[in-house]
């Protein structure tokens, strides 16, 4: 391990780490928000809209994230969409993950027994409060485990952003590799970093899962 | 948009799609062998084997595929092992996919109700017959839909092997983009190929789900 | 030869700190039908599962026709778990029927019955299927031979499960709440098959909540509570003349629930 070298590159590695986490967080928020909107919109009984949303989901789930980034970042300017690499990266991550989140929320809403909604309506709750107070919390029970899973998958997808020159961790490590010809330590450290990240997030996820499904737990 | 760019490169793209499909197929098949071995190790009841299997799954699911690929390709070279790009690519895909497939298989085995093997034991079945006749046939059925799903994910992930220079669909799309100065058309063209393959696969997956998804239900 | 079919002596079983069986003694003679009754959690299913060693008992002995099941004497005088092969040989003589049927969903009704004949009795496929078909006829399901379990009602599934156990020509049969998972209207057909078996002289040990069936078919009733047999005797005695307060309370609850 060449610690002096890693030390020398520490500032750019740390900033890369920051960019990675930021892209992941912002991209996930965009994706989750879009996902909920799509899931709710596809409940509207309007065939063309449903069809359109289906196509959206199939396209974003059916093609590699890297191809989507290329289209957005390299192809965008040809239709007047000039984005900075980081903006394109975050937007891309948001769009890509939104297709997965939309399916997760759709499944979540579908898992809420019809009787619960009927119960809410029969005591005179408005559709909005039924959605917020009954359907959404109940849907989360089914949705949290796959959401956590998708969050983890997306944290790993941020690495791909380096290919379109977003200055995230992988990009900094590769720059370091190109300049010093010895990036073994750095890339090894990065593998460890991601592994830790995934382990921590999955553990937190399992705790969140317990929390959300607390009322399902049987008394011991 | 100049769709003719796509039309002109149809031949290249088709060929590249074949490479992508072949890479992914090799990755999923080899990954199945690796995954089955890891799954057996985890269920073997031997502590060190179980720990080894769990560590493999945790590491290869936790580290991004791109990092794994660069590790295999560049840094094994740095250590003096010259790994051909194709071997690095297929090996990387197989190792990454194996970790996921190990979990799919483990989940499927756990999904076979305990009473199934208990009934066999009560009738005097030997353990090998319990595995061969009761557990495996059901577990394989249960795991077919998630394995097809895993194949779709792997096919998409295979776009990353473009970084080690293999002329698969993503790499060829990049080349066409550079040559024609028409990145939008080139990538849309490549993307359509991925989409077509994956839609076929998820169609097969849906059929498999209908055929096998409920086989475990009593 | 007058050894009992089942001889249980001082059988004890713990799950962690939970003592499920506390020194159970029970004999079942040849061609005898014994019903185990008692509140849920009393240990009756565990006792049944100890008899074919699906559950390993900790203390005491269970003998099948005089032979100890599950353990063998080691040279140092202590006992150790018996060899897997010998255990399998003993188990194939003991038929077992489960609460949840445990049919194999990837095989047809006929396949379920024929499979153990092929794997365990090593019969040729044709012979196994012939015998399996005879068994299905016996439980009245010949016309369902090619149906998969998911296409059968609960009662039909349980009859197939009984046929599967019977096809092995066991010397005794264990029933673990065979009708508890069934809709009320399907209980009768299963009990009918069991009644016929009893008439033919099969040795049967049955865990059940069907008191009417127990009263009519059993030679003896054993009442278990908190891991002990509190009372046993002919149905008349246990059901009507018991002086044991726990037994009377249990039967009273049972009657209250079923009275309308």
GROMACS .gro file of N, CA and C in nm, chain B residues 114-127 129 132-134 137-138 141 215-218, chain C residues 49 52 54 88 91-92 94 96 98 102-107 115-116 119-120 122 150 157 164-165 168:
model
  150
  334UNK      N    1  -4.114  -2.701   0.456
  334UNK     CA    2  -4.041  -2.801   0.532
  334UNK      C    3  -4.112  -2.936   0.532
  335UNK      N    4  -4.245  -2.931   0.533
  335UNK     CA    5  -4.323  -3.054   0.537
  335UNK      C    6  -4.296  -3.146   0.420
  336UNK      N    7  -4.255  -3.086   0.305
  336UNK     CA    8  -4.227  -3.165   0.185
  336UNK      C    9  -4.116  -3.267   0.210
  337UNK      N   10  -4.007  -3.220   0.268
  337UNK     CA   11  -3.896  -3.312   0.291
  337UNK      C   12  -3.924  -3.397   0.415
  338UNK      N   13  -4.003  -3.343   0.508
  338UNK     CA   14  -4.039  -3.420   0.626
  338UNK      C   15  -4.120  -3.544   0.587
  339UNK      N   16  -4.215  -3.524   0.494
  339UNK     CA   17  -4.297  -3.636   0.448
  339UNK      C   18  -4.207  -3.743   0.386
  340UNK      N   19  -4.108  -3.698   0.308
  340UNK     CA   20  -4.018  -3.794   0.244
  340UNK      C   21  -3.936  -3.868   0.349
  341UNK      N   22  -3.886  -3.796   0.449
  341UNK     CA   23  -3.807  -3.861   0.555
  341UNK      C   24  -3.892  -3.963   0.628
  342UNK      N   25  -4.017  -3.926   0.656
  342UNK     CA   26  -4.104  -4.017   0.730
  342UNK      C   27  -4.128  -4.145   0.651
  343UNK      N   28  -4.124  -4.135   0.518
  343UNK     CA   29  -4.144  -4.253   0.434
  343UNK      C   30  -4.016  -4.334   0.418
  344UNK      N   31  -3.906  -4.281   0.471
  344UNK     CA   32  -3.781  -4.355   0.464
  344UNK      C   33  -3.693  -4.320   0.345
  345UNK      N   34  -3.714  -4.202   0.285
  345UNK     CA   35  -3.628  -4.160   0.174
  345UNK      C   36  -3.486  -4.137   0.223
  346UNK      N   37  -3.388  -4.173   0.140
  346UNK     CA   38  -3.250  -4.137   0.168
  346UNK      C   39  -3.232  -3.988   0.135
  347UNK      N   40  -3.141  -3.919   0.207
  347UNK     CA   41  -3.122  -3.775   0.183
  347UNK      C   42  -3.100  -3.741   0.036
  349UNK      N   43  -3.216  -3.888  -0.221
  349UNK     CA   44  -3.344  -3.892  -0.293
  349UNK      C   45  -3.433  -3.773  -0.257
  352UNK      N   46  -3.289  -3.501  -0.472
  352UNK     CA   47  -3.302  -3.523  -0.615
  352UNK      C   48  -3.448  -3.520  -0.659
  353UNK      N   49  -3.537  -3.578  -0.578
  353UNK     CA   50  -3.675  -3.596  -0.622
  353UNK      C   51  -3.772  -3.492  -0.565
  354UNK      N   52  -3.739  -3.436  -0.449
  354UNK     CA   53  -3.835  -3.345  -0.385
  354UNK      C   54  -3.786  -3.200  -0.388
  357UNK      N   55  -3.630  -3.044  -0.783
  357UNK     CA   56  -3.728  -3.015  -0.889
  357UNK      C   57  -3.815  -2.894  -0.855
  358UNK      N   58  -3.853  -2.882  -0.727
  358UNK     CA   59  -3.938  -2.769  -0.691
  358UNK      C   60  -3.860  -2.639  -0.687
  361UNK      N   61  -3.792  -2.500  -1.032
  361UNK     CA   62  -3.913  -2.440  -1.086
  361UNK      C   63  -3.935  -2.301  -1.029
  435UNK      N   64  -4.618  -2.326  -0.891
  435UNK     CA   65  -4.594  -2.469  -0.874
  435UNK      C   66  -4.570  -2.505  -0.728
  436UNK      N   67  -4.513  -2.408  -0.653
  436UNK     CA   68  -4.483  -2.437  -0.513
  436UNK      C   69  -4.606  -2.430  -0.424
  437UNK      N   70  -4.711  -2.368  -0.476
  437UNK     CA   71  -4.830  -2.352  -0.393
  437UNK      C   72  -4.901  -2.485  -0.374
  438UNK      N   73  -4.959  -2.501  -0.261
  438UNK     CA   74  -5.029  -2.627  -0.236
  438UNK      C   75  -5.179  -2.602  -0.242
  487UNK      N   76  -4.456  -3.721   1.677
  487UNK     CA   77  -4.336  -3.705   1.593
  487UNK      C   78  -4.214  -3.771   1.655
  490UNK      N   79  -4.178  -4.168   1.530
  490UNK     CA   80  -4.097  -4.207   1.413
  490UNK      C   81  -3.969  -4.124   1.407
  492UNK      N   82  -3.907  -3.816   1.386
  492UNK     CA   83  -3.897  -3.690   1.311
  492UNK      C   84  -3.850  -3.584   1.409
  526UNK      N   85  -3.393  -4.511   0.860
  526UNK     CA   86  -3.481  -4.513   0.741
  526UNK      C   87  -3.553  -4.645   0.730
  529UNK      N   88  -3.832  -4.639   0.970
  529UNK     CA   89  -3.937  -4.543   0.934
  529UNK      C   90  -4.027  -4.594   0.823
  530UNK      N   91  -3.971  -4.674   0.733
  530UNK     CA   92  -4.055  -4.717   0.621
  530UNK      C   93  -4.164  -4.813   0.666
  532UNK      N   94  -4.341  -4.738   0.931
  532UNK     CA   95  -4.433  -4.652   1.007
  532UNK      C   96  -4.491  -4.548   0.912
  534UNK      N   97  -4.702  -4.218   0.808
  534UNK     CA   98  -4.739  -4.096   0.880
  534UNK      C   99  -4.824  -4.007   0.791
  536UNK      N  100  -4.990  -3.618   0.775
  536UNK     CA  101  -4.967  -3.488   0.837
  536UNK      C  102  -5.091  -3.400   0.832
  540UNK      N  103  -4.883  -3.242   0.306
  540UNK     CA  104  -4.745  -3.253   0.258
  540UNK      C  105  -4.732  -3.340   0.134
  541UNK      N  106  -4.830  -3.327   0.045
  541UNK     CA  107  -4.812  -3.392  -0.085
  541UNK      C  108  -4.707  -3.313  -0.161
  542UNK      N  109  -4.640  -3.377  -0.253
  542UNK     CA  110  -4.540  -3.308  -0.334
  542UNK      C  111  -4.610  -3.247  -0.455
  543UNK      N  112  -4.608  -3.113  -0.462
  543UNK     CA  113  -4.693  -3.045  -0.561
  543UNK      C  114  -4.649  -3.066  -0.706
  544UNK      N  115  -4.526  -3.112  -0.726
  544UNK     CA  116  -4.479  -3.129  -0.864
  544UNK      C  117  -4.504  -3.269  -0.917
  545UNK      N  118  -4.576  -3.350  -0.839
  545UNK     CA  119  -4.610  -3.485  -0.886
  545UNK      C  120  -4.761  -3.502  -0.882
  553UNK      N  121  -4.403  -4.271  -0.592
  553UNK     CA  122  -4.265  -4.227  -0.570
  553UNK      C  123  -4.193  -4.303  -0.458
  554UNK      N  124  -4.251  -4.311  -0.338
  554UNK     CA  125  -4.180  -4.384  -0.232
  554UNK      C  126  -4.164  -4.532  -0.263
  557UNK      N  127  -3.854  -4.524  -0.484
  557UNK     CA  128  -3.730  -4.479  -0.420
  557UNK      C  129  -3.692  -4.563  -0.300
  558UNK      N  130  -3.794  -4.601  -0.221
  558UNK     CA  131  -3.764  -4.665  -0.094
  558UNK      C  132  -3.782  -4.817  -0.104
  560UNK      N  133  -3.793  -4.972  -0.384
  560UNK     CA  134  -3.717  -5.010  -0.504
  560UNK      C  135  -3.798  -5.094  -0.602
  588UNK      N  136  -5.261  -2.944  -0.652
  588UNK     CA  137  -5.328  -2.813  -0.650
  588UNK      C  138  -5.469  -2.820  -0.708
  595UNK      N  139  -5.677  -3.436  -0.110
  595UNK     CA  140  -5.532  -3.438  -0.088
  595UNK      C  141  -5.497  -3.527   0.031
  602UNK      N  142  -5.062  -4.274   0.007
  602UNK     CA  143  -4.916  -4.274  -0.006
  602UNK      C  144  -4.854  -4.351   0.110
  603UNK      N  145  -4.905  -4.326   0.230
  603UNK     CA  146  -4.849  -4.394   0.347
  603UNK      C  147  -4.885  -4.543   0.345
  606UNK      N  148  -4.695  -4.818   0.128
  606UNK     CA  149  -4.569  -4.873   0.179
  606UNK      C  150  -4.594  -4.996   0.266
   0.00000   0.00000   0.00000
